[in-house]
PDB file of C-alpha atoms in Angstrom:
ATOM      1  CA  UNK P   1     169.921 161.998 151.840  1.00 53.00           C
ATOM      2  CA  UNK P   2     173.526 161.074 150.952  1.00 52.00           C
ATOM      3  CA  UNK P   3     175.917 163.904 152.373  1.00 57.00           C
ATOM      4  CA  UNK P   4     179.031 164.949 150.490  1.00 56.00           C
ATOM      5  CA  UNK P   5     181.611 162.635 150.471  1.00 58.00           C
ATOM      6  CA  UNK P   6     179.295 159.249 151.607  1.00 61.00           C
ATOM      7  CA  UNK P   7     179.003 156.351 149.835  1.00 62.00           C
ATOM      8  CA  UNK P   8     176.171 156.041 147.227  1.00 63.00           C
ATOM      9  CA  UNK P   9     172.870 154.685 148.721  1.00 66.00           C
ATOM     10  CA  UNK P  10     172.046 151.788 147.241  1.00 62.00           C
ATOM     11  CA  UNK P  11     169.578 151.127 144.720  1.00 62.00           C
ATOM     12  CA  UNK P  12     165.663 150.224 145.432  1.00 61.00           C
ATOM     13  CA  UNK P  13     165.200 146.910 145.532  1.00 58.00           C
ATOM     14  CA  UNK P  14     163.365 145.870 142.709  1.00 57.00           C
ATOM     15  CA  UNK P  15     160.059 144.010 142.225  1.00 56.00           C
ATOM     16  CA  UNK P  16     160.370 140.392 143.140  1.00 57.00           C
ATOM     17  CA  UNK P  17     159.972 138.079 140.372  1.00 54.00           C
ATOM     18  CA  UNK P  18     157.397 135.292 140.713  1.00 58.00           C
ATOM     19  CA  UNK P  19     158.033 131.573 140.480  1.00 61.00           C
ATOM     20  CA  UNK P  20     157.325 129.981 137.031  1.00 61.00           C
ATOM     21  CA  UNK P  21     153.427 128.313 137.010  1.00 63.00           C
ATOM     22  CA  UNK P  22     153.666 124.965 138.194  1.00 60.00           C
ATOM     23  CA  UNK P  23     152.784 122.843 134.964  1.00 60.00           C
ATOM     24  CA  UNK P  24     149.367 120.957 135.983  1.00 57.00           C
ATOM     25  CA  UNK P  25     149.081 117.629 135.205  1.00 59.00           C
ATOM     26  CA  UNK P  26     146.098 116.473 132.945  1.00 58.00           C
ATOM     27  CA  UNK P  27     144.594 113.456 133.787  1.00 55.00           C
ATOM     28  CA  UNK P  28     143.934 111.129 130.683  1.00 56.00           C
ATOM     29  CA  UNK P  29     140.315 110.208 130.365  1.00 52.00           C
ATOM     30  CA  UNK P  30     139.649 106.812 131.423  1.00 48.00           C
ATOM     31  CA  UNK P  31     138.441 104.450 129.119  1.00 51.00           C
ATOM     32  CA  UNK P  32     135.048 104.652 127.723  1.00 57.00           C
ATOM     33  CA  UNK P  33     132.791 102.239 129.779  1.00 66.00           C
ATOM     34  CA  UNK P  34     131.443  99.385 127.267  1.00 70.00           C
ATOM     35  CA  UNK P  35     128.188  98.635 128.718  1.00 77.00           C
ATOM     36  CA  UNK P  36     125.075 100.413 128.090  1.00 80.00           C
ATOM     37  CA  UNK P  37     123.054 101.983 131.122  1.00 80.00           C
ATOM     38  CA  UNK P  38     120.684  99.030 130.407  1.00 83.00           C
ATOM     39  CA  UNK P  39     123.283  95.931 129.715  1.00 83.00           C
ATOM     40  CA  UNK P  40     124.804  97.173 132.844  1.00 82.00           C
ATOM     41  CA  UNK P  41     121.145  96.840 134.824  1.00 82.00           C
ATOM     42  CA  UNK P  42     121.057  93.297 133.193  1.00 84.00           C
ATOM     43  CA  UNK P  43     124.323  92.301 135.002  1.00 84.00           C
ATOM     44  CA  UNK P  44     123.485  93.870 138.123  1.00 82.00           C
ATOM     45  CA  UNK P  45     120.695  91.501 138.142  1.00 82.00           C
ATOM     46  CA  UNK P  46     122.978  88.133 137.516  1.00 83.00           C
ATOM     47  CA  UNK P  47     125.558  89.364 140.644  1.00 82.00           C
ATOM     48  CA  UNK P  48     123.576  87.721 143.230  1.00 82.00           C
ATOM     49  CA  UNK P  49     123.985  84.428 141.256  1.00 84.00           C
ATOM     50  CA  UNK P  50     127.608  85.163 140.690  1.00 85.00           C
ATOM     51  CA  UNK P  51     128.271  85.118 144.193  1.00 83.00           C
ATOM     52  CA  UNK P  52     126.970  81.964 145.013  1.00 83.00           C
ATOM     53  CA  UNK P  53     128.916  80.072 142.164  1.00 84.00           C
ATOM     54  CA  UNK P  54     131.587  81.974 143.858  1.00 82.00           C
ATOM     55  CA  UNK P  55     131.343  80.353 147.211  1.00 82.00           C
ATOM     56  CA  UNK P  56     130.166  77.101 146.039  1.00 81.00           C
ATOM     57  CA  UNK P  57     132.931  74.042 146.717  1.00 83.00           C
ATOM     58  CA  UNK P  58     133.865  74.229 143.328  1.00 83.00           C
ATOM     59  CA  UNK P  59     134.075  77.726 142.602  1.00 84.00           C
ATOM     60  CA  UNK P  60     136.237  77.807 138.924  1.00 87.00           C
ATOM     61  CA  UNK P  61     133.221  74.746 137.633  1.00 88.00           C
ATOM     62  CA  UNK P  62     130.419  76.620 139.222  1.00 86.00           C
ATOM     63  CA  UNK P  63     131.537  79.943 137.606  1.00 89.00           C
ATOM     64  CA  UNK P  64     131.944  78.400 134.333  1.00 89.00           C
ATOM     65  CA  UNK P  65     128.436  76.784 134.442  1.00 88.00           C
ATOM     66  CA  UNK P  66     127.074  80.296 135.608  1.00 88.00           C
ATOM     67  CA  UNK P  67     128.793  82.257 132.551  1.00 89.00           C
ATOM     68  CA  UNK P  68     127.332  79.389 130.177  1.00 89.00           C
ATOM     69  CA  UNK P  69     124.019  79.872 131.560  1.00 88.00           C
ATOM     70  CA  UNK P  70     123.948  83.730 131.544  1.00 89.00           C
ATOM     71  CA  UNK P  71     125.382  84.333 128.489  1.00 89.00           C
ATOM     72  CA  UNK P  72     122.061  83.309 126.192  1.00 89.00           C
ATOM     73  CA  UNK P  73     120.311  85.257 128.398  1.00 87.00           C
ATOM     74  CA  UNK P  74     122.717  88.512 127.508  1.00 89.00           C
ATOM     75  CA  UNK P  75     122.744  87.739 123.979  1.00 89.00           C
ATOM     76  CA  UNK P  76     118.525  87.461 123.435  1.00 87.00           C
ATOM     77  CA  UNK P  77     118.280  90.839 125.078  1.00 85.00           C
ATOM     78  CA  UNK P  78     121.343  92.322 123.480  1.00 87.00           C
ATOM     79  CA  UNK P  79     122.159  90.455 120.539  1.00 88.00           C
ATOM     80  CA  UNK P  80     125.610  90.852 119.048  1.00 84.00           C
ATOM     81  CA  UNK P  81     126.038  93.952 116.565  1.00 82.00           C
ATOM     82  CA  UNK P  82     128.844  95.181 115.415  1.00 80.00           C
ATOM     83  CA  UNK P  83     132.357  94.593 116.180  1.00 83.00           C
ATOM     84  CA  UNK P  84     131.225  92.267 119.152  1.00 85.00           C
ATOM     85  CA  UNK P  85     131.903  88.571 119.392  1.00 88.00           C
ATOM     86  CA  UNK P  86     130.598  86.166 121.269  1.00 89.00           C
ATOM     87  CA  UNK P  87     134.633  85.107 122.711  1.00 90.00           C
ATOM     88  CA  UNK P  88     134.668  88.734 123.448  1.00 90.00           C
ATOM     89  CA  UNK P  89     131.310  89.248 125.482  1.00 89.00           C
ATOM     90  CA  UNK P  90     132.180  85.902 127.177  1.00 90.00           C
ATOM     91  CA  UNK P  91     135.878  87.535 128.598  1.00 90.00           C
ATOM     92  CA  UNK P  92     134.379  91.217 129.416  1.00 89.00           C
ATOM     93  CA  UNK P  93     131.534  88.811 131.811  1.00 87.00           C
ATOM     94  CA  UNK P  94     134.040  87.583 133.711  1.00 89.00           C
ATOM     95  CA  UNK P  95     135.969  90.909 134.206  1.00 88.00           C
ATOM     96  CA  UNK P  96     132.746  92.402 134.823  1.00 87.00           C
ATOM     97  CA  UNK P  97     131.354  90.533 137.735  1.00 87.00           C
ATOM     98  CA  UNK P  98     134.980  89.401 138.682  1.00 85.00           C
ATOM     99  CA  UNK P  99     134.891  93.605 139.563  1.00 81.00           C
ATOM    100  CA  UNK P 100     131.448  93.872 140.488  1.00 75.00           C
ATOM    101  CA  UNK P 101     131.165  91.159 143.002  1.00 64.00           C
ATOM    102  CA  UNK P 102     130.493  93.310 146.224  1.00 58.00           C
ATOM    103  CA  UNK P 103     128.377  92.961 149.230  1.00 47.00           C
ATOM    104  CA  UNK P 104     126.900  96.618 147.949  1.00 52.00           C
ATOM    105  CA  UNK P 105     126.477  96.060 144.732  1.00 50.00           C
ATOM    106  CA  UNK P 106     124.362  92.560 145.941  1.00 48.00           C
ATOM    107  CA  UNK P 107     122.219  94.465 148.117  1.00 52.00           C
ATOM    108  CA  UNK P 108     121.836  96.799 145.852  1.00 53.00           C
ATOM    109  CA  UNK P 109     120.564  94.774 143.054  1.00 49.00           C
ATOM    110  CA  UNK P 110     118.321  92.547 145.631  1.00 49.00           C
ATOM    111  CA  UNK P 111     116.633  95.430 146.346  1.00 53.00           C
ATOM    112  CA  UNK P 112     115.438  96.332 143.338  1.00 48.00           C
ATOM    113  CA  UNK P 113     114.642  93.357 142.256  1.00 48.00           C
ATOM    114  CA  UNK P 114     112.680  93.147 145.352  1.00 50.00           C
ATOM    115  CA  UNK P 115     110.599  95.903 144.500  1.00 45.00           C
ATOM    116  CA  UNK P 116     108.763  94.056 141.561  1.00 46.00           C
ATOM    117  CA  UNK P 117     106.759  90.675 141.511  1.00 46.00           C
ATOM    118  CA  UNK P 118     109.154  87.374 140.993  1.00 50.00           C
ATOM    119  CA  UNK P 119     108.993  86.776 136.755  1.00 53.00           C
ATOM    120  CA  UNK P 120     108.006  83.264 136.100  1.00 57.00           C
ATOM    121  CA  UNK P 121     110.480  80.814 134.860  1.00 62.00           C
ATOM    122  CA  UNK P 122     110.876  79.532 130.901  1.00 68.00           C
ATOM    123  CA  UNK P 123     113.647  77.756 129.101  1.00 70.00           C
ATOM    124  CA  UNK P 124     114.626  79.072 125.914  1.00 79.00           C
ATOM    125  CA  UNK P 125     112.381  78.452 122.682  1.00 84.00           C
ATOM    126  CA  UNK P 126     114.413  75.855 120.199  1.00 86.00           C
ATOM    127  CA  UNK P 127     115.027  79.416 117.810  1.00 87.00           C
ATOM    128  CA  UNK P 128     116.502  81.305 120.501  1.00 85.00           C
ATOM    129  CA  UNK P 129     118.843  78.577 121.404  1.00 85.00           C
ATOM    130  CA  UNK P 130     119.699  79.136 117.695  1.00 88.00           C
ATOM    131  CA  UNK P 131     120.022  82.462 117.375  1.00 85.00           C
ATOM    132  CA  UNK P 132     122.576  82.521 120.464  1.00 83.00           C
ATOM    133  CA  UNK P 133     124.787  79.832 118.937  1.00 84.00           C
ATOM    134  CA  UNK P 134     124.710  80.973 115.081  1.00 87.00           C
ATOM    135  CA  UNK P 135     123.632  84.581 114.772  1.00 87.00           C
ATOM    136  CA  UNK P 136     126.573  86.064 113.835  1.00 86.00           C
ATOM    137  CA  UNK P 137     127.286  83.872 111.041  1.00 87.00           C
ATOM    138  CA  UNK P 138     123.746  83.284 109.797  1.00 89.00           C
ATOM    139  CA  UNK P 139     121.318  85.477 111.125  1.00 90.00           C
ATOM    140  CA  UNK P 140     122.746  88.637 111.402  1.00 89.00           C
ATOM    141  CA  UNK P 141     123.968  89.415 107.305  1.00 91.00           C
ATOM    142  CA  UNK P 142     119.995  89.146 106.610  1.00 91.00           C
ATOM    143  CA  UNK P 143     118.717  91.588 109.364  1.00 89.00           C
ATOM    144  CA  UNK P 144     121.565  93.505 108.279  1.00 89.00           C
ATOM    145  CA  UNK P 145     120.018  93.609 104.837  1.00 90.00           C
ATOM    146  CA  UNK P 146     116.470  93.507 105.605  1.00 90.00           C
ATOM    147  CA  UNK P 147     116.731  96.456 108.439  1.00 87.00           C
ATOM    148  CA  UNK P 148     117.292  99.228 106.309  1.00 88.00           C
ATOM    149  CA  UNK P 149     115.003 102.121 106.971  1.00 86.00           C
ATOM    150  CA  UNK P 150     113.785  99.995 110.558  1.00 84.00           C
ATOM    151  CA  UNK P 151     114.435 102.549 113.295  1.00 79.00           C
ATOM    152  CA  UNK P 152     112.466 101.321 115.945  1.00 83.00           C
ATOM    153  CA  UNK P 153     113.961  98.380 118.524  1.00 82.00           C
ATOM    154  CA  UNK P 154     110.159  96.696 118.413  1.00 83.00           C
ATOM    155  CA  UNK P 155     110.843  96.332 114.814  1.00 87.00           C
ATOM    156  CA  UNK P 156     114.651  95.519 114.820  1.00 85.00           C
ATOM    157  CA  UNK P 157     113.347  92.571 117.652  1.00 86.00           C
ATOM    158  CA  UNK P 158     110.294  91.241 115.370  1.00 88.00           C
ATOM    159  CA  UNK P 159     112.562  91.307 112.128  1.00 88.00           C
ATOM    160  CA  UNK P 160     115.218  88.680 113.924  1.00 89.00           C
ATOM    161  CA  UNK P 161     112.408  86.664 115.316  1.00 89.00           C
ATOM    162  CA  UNK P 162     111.190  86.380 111.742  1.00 90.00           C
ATOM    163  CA  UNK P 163     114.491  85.859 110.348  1.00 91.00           C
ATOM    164  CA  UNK P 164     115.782  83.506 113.031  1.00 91.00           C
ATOM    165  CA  UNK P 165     112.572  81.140 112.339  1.00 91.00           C
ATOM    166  CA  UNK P 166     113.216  81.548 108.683  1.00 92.00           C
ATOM    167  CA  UNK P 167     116.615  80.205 108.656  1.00 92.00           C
ATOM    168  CA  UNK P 168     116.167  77.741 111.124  1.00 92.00           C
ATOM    169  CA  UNK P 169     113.592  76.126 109.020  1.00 92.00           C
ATOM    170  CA  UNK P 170     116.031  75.447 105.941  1.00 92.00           C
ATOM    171  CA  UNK P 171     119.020  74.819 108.464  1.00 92.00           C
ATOM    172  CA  UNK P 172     120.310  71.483 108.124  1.00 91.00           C
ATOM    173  CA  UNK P 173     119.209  67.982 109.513  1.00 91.00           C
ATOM    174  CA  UNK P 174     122.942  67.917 111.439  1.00 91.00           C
ATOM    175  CA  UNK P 175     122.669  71.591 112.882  1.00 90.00           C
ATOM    176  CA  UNK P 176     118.739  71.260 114.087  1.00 90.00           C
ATOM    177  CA  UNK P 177     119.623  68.211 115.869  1.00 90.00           C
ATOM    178  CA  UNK P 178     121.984  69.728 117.832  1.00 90.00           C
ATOM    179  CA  UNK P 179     120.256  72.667 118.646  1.00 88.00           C
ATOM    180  CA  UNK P 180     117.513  70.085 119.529  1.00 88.00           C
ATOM    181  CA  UNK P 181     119.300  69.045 122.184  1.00 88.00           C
ATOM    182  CA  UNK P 182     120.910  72.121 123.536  1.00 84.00           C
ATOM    183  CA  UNK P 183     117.548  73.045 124.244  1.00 82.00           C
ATOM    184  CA  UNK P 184     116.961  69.694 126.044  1.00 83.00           C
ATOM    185  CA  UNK P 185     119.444  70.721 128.427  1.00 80.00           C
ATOM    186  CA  UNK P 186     118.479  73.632 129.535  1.00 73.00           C
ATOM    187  CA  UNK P 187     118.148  74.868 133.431  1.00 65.00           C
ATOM    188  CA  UNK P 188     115.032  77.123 133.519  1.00 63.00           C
ATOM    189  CA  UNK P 189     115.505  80.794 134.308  1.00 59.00           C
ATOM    190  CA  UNK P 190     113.627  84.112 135.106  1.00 54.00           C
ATOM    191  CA  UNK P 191     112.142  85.370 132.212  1.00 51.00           C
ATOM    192  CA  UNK P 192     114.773  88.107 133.232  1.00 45.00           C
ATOM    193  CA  UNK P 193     114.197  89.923 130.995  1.00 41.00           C
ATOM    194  CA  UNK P 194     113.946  91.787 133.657  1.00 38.00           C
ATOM    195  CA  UNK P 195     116.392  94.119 135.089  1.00 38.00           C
ATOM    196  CA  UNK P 196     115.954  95.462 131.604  1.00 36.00           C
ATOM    197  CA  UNK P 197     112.331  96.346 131.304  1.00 31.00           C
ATOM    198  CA  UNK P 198     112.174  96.996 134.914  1.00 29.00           C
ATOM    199  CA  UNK P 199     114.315  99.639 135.114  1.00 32.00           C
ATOM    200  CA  UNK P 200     112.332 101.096 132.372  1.00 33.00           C
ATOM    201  CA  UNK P 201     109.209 100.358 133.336  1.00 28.00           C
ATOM    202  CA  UNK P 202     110.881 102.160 137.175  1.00 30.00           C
ATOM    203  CA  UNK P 203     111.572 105.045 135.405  1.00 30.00           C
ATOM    204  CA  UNK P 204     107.750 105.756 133.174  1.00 31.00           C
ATOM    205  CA  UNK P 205     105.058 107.742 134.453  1.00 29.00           C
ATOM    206  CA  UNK P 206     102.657 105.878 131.889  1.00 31.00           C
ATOM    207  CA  UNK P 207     101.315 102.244 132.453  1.00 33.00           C
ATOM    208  CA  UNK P 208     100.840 102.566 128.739  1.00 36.00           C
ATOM    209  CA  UNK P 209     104.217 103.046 128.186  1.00 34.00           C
ATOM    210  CA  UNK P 210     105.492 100.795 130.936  1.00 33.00           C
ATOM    211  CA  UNK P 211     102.939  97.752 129.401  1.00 37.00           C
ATOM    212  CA  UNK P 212     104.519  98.204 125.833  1.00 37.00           C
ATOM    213  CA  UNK P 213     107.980  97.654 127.238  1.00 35.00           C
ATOM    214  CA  UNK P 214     107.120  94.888 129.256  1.00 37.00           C
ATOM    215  CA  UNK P 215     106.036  93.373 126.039  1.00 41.00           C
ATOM    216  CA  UNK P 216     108.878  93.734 124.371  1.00 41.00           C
ATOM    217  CA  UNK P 217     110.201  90.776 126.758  1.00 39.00           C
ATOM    218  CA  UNK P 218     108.526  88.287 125.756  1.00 42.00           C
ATOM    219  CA  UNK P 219     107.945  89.199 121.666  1.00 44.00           C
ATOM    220  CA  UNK P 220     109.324  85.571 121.820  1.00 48.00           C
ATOM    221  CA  UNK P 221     106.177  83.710 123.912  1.00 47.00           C
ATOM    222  CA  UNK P 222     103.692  85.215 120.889  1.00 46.00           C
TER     223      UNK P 222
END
C-alpha cells in the first residue's frame, strides 16, 4: 500500500504476448510415379540382367543391347497408349534401372522370381516383332476404332492380335521383309511374361483365377 507522499507503485505487468506462429513449410508433392504397380514388377524382373550388362567389359554396348532386347518385351505386355512413345519409354528405361540398380532391389527380385518354376524360352512371333516396330502408326488408330464398348484387357489383347495379323497381311513386300529378318535375329527370352502374371497369380486365392491370367501370357502361342 502506497503511503502518503511515495511514489506511485507501478503498474501490473501485463500479459506477455506470444511469438507470431512460425509459418510451416509445405512440402510440394513429388511427382506422380509413371509406372504402374505391374510395369514396375516387369522391370524389377529385367534388373538382374541390367546388372550384368553393367559389369560386362563393355558396359555403354552391353547396356544398349540389353535396352534393345527388353524393350519388345515391355511393349507386348504394355503396348503404347496414349501420349507414350516409343523414344520416350526407351529414355524413362534407362533412368529407371540407371536408379534401380541395387544389390536390394536384385535380391529382391531373384527371390521372387525364385519362388515360381523357370518359364520356357520363345522368340517373338513375326506379328509381334511388328506390332513393336509399327503400332503406333498402324495398329493402334484401328484398335482405337474397333475398341469402343471393349472393357475387358482379354478383349483389348485379342482385338490387337487380330488387328496386328490383319495389317500385317496387306503390309507391303519392303516392310514384311524387314520384319522378316528382325525376327531372324532374335536372342530367345523368358516367356517373361512373367513378373506380370506372377505377381498376380502371387496375389489370387483361386487357381481359376490365377490359370486365366496365366493365359493371358501367351494369347500369342494360340
Amino acid at each position: 500500500m502506497a503511503t502518503l507522499g511515495s511514489p506511485p507503485s507501478p503498474p501490473p505487468p501485463g500479459p506477455t504476448a506470444s511469438p507470431p506462429p512460425v509459418p510451416v513449410e509445405q512440402k510440394k508433392p513429388g511427382p506422380k510415379p509413371w509406372a504402374t504397380p505391374e510395369q514396375w514388377t516387369f522391370l524389377e524382373g529385367g534388373v538382374p540382367e541390367y546388372r550384368t550388362a553393367q559389369s560386362a567389359k563393355g558396359k555403354n554396348a552391353a547396356i544398349a543391347s540389353f535396352i534393345k532386347d527388353f524393350m519388345p518385351r515391355f511393349w507386348l505386355e504394355f503396348p503404347l497408349e496414349g501420349a507414350r512413345s516409343k523414344d520416350g519409354d526407351i529414355k524413362r528405361m534407362r533412368e529407371w534401372f540407371q536408379n534401380h540398380r541395387s544389390a536390394k532391389k536384385v535380391e529382391n527380385a531373384a527371390r521372387i522370381a525364385g519362388i515360381f518354376v523357370k518359364p520356357r524360352t520363345r522368340v517373338l512371333k513375326v506379328e509381334e516383332v511388328y506390332s513393336c516396330n509399327y503400332y503406333v502408326d498402324r495398329i493402334k488408330p484401328l484398335v482405337d476404332q474397333r475398341k469402343v464398348g471393349i472393357s475387358s484387357r482379354g478383349e483389348v489383347l485379342k482385338l490387337i492380335k487380330d488387328t496386328t495379323k490383319e495389317v500385317f497381311e496387306v503390309e507391303s513386300e519392303v516392310v514384311r521383309n524387314q520384319v522378316l529378318e528382325w525376327t531372324k535375329e532374335q536372342v530367345p527370352f523368358a516367356i517373361a511374361a512373367v513378373p506380370d502374371y506372377r505377381t498376380k497369380v502371387a496375389t489370387r486365392t483361386s487357381v481359376d483365377d490365377a490359370q486365366q491370367v496365366k493365359g493371358d501370357a501367351s494369347r500369342w502361342d494360340r
